[in-house]
JSON list of C-alpha atoms in Angstrom, two decimals:
[
{"chain": "S", "resi": 1, "resn": "MET", "atom": "CA", "xyz": [12.52, -13.07, 3.31]},
{"chain": "S", "resi": 2, "resn": "ALA", "atom": "CA", "xyz": [14.42, -15.27, 0.69]},
{"chain": "S", "resi": 3, "resn": "THR", "atom": "CA", "xyz": [13.67, -14.14, -3.00]},
{"chain": "S", "resi": 4, "resn": "ARG", "atom": "CA", "xyz": [14.88, -16.15, -5.98]},
{"chain": "S", "resi": 5, "resn": "LYS", "atom": "CA", "xyz": [16.63, -14.35, -9.03]},
{"chain": "S", "resi": 6, "resn": "LEU", "atom": "CA", "xyz": [14.85, -15.10, -12.27]},
{"chain": "S", "resi": 7, "resn": "ARG", "atom": "CA", "xyz": [16.43, -13.76, -15.08]},
{"chain": "S", "resi": 8, "resn": "ARG", "atom": "CA", "xyz": [15.54, -13.46, -18.76]},
{"chain": "S", "resi": 9, "resn": "CYS", "atom": "CA", "xyz": [18.17, -14.00, -21.65]},
{"chain": "S", "resi": 10, "resn": "ASP", "atom": "CA", "xyz": [18.68, -10.11, -21.84]},
{"chain": "S", "resi": 11, "resn": "GLY", "atom": "CA", "xyz": [19.54, -9.90, -18.17]},
{"chain": "S", "resi": 12, "resn": "SER", "atom": "CA", "xyz": [16.27, -8.24, -17.10]},
{"chain": "S", "resi": 13, "resn": "ARG", "atom": "CA", "xyz": [14.49, -9.70, -14.06]},
{"chain": "S", "resi": 14, "resn": "LEU", "atom": "CA", "xyz": [11.36, -11.79, -14.28]},
{"chain": "S", "resi": 15, "resn": "ILE", "atom": "CA", "xyz": [8.67, -11.34, -11.56]},
{"chain": "S", "resi": 16, "resn": "ASP", "atom": "CA", "xyz": [8.45, -14.12, -9.25]},
{"chain": "S", "resi": 17, "resn": "PRO", "atom": "CA", "xyz": [4.64, -15.16, -8.53]},
{"chain": "S", "resi": 18, "resn": "TRP", "atom": "CA", "xyz": [5.52, -15.51, -5.06]},
{"chain": "S", "resi": 19, "resn": "ASP", "atom": "CA", "xyz": [6.73, -11.90, -5.00]},
{"chain": "S", "resi": 20, "resn": "ARG", "atom": "CA", "xyz": [3.34, -10.91, -6.28]},
{"chain": "S", "resi": 21, "resn": "LEU", "atom": "CA", "xyz": [1.54, -13.00, -3.69]},
{"chain": "S", "resi": 22, "resn": "GLU", "atom": "CA", "xyz": [3.66, -11.34, -0.87]},
{"chain": "S", "resi": 23, "resn": "TYR", "atom": "CA", "xyz": [3.01, -7.80, -2.17]},
{"chain": "S", "resi": 24, "resn": "ARG", "atom": "CA", "xyz": [-0.85, -8.34, -2.24]},
{"chain": "S", "resi": 25, "resn": "VAL", "atom": "CA", "xyz": [-0.60, -10.00, 1.50]},
{"chain": "S", "resi": 26, "resn": "LEU", "atom": "CA", "xyz": [1.43, -6.89, 2.48]},
{"chain": "S", "resi": 27, "resn": "VAL", "atom": "CA", "xyz": [-1.01, -4.44, 0.82]},
{"chain": "S", "resi": 28, "resn": "ALA", "atom": "CA", "xyz": [-3.77, -6.05, 2.37]},
{"chain": "S", "resi": 29, "resn": "LEU", "atom": "CA", "xyz": [-2.04, -5.82, 5.91]},
{"chain": "S", "resi": 30, "resn": "ALA", "atom": "CA", "xyz": [-1.12, -2.41, 5.27]},
{"chain": "S", "resi": 31, "resn": "PHE", "atom": "CA", "xyz": [-4.63, -1.44, 4.18]},
{"chain": "S", "resi": 32, "resn": "VAL", "atom": "CA", "xyz": [-6.14, -2.47, 7.29]},
{"chain": "S", "resi": 33, "resn": "LEU", "atom": "CA", "xyz": [-3.80, -0.46, 9.32]},
{"chain": "S", "resi": 34, "resn": "CYS", "atom": "CA", "xyz": [-4.26, 2.63, 7.04]},
{"chain": "S", "resi": 35, "resn": "LEU", "atom": "CA", "xyz": [-8.02, 2.39, 7.01]},
{"chain": "S", "resi": 36, "resn": "THR", "atom": "CA", "xyz": [-8.07, 2.02, 11.05]},
{"chain": "S", "resi": 37, "resn": "GLY", "atom": "CA", "xyz": [-5.96, 5.05, 10.96]},
{"chain": "S", "resi": 38, "resn": "GLY", "atom": "CA", "xyz": [-7.91, 6.84, 8.32]},
{"chain": "S", "resi": 39, "resn": "LEU", "atom": "CA", "xyz": [-11.19, 5.99, 10.32]},
{"chain": "S", "resi": 40, "resn": "ALA", "atom": "CA", "xyz": [-9.77, 7.44, 13.53]},
{"chain": "S", "resi": 41, "resn": "LYS", "atom": "CA", "xyz": [-8.62, 10.62, 11.71]},
{"chain": "S", "resi": 42, "resn": "ARG", "atom": "CA", "xyz": [-12.15, 11.08, 10.31]},
{"chain": "S", "resi": 43, "resn": "ALA", "atom": "CA", "xyz": [-13.69, 10.45, 13.86]},
{"chain": "S", "resi": 44, "resn": "MET", "atom": "CA", "xyz": [-11.14, 12.90, 15.52]},
{"chain": "S", "resi": 45, "resn": "ARG", "atom": "CA", "xyz": [-12.31, 15.42, 13.04]},
{"chain": "S", "resi": 46, "resn": "LEU", "atom": "CA", "xyz": [-15.76, 15.11, 13.57]},
{"chain": "S", "resi": 47, "resn": "ALA", "atom": "CA", "xyz": [-15.38, 15.35, 17.31]},
{"chain": "S", "resi": 48, "resn": "ALA", "atom": "CA", "xyz": [-13.41, 18.52, 17.09]},
{"chain": "S", "resi": 49, "resn": "PRO", "atom": "CA", "xyz": [-14.85, 21.99, 16.54]},
{"chain": "S", "resi": 50, "resn": "ALA", "atom": "CA", "xyz": [-15.24, 22.84, 12.95]},
{"chain": "S", "resi": 51, "resn": "LYS", "atom": "CA", "xyz": [-12.48, 25.30, 11.61]},
{"chain": "S", "resi": 52, "resn": "PRO", "atom": "CA", "xyz": [-12.88, 26.74, 8.30]},
{"chain": "S", "resi": 53, "resn": "SER", "atom": "CA", "xyz": [-10.33, 25.18, 5.81]},
{"chain": "S", "resi": 54, "resn": "ALA", "atom": "CA", "xyz": [-9.19, 26.93, 2.56]},
{"chain": "S", "resi": 55, "resn": "SER", "atom": "CA", "xyz": [-8.44, 23.57, 0.69]},
{"chain": "S", "resi": 56, "resn": "SER", "atom": "CA", "xyz": [-10.70, 20.55, 1.65]},
{"chain": "S", "resi": 57, "resn": "SER", "atom": "CA", "xyz": [-9.85, 17.90, -0.88]},
{"chain": "S", "resi": 58, "resn": "ARG", "atom": "CA", "xyz": [-12.20, 15.14, 0.35]},
{"chain": "S", "resi": 59, "resn": "GLU", "atom": "CA", "xyz": [-11.03, 11.60, -1.13]},
{"chain": "S", "resi": 60, "resn": "SER", "atom": "CA", "xyz": [-12.81, 8.56, 0.47]},
{"chain": "S", "resi": 61, "resn": "VAL", "atom": "CA", "xyz": [-11.43, 6.91, 3.30]},
{"chain": "S", "resi": 62, "resn": "PHE", "atom": "CA", "xyz": [-10.89, 3.77, 1.35]},
{"chain": "S", "resi": 63, "resn": "ALA", "atom": "CA", "xyz": [-8.94, 5.71, -1.65]},
{"chain": "S", "resi": 64, "resn": "GLU", "atom": "CA", "xyz": [-6.68, 7.47, 1.10]},
{"chain": "S", "resi": 65, "resn": "ALA", "atom": "CA", "xyz": [-5.92, 3.80, 2.73]},
{"chain": "S", "resi": 66, "resn": "LYS", "atom": "CA", "xyz": [-5.30, 2.26, -0.68]},
{"chain": "S", "resi": 67, "resn": "SER", "atom": "CA", "xyz": [-3.02, 4.76, -1.61]},
{"chain": "S", "resi": 68, "resn": "ALA", "atom": "CA", "xyz": [-1.19, 5.03, 1.50]},
{"chain": "S", "resi": 69, "resn": "ALA", "atom": "CA", "xyz": [-0.76, 1.04, 1.61]},
{"chain": "S", "resi": 70, "resn": "HIS", "atom": "CA", "xyz": [0.65, 0.85, -1.95]},
{"chain": "S", "resi": 71, "resn": "ALA", "atom": "CA", "xyz": [3.04, 3.73, -1.12]},
{"chain": "S", "resi": 72, "resn": "ALA", "atom": "CA", "xyz": [4.23, 2.30, 2.25]},
{"chain": "S", "resi": 73, "resn": "VAL", "atom": "CA", "xyz": [4.51, -1.42, 0.84]},
{"chain": "S", "resi": 74, "resn": "GLY", "atom": "CA", "xyz": [6.51, -0.38, -2.24]},
{"chain": "S", "resi": 75, "resn": "TYR", "atom": "CA", "xyz": [9.49, 0.40, -0.38]},
{"chain": "S", "resi": 76, "resn": "ALA", "atom": "CA", "xyz": [9.53, -3.22, 1.05]},
{"chain": "S", "resi": 77, "resn": "PHE", "atom": "CA", "xyz": [10.41, -4.48, -2.29]},
{"chain": "S", "resi": 78, "resn": "ILE", "atom": "CA", "xyz": [13.39, -2.06, -3.05]},
{"chain": "S", "resi": 79, "resn": "SER", "atom": "CA", "xyz": [16.57, -4.11, -3.24]}
]
């Protein structure tokens, strides 16, 4: 993955439009994987016998997948 180094006059980096596109594509791919995993986790939870849980913070499966995808892909751009 080759990235161009764009710099401003003050030395800070500019964000390359291709980096943004690459980030969005990676998030979309990670989202699909995380959504599949989240759906599988929910299906397994429905199939398993019910256990009482003290804290059951129910977030939508889409919100969980989006959060996990952004968290995972963010590490790809650390350099």
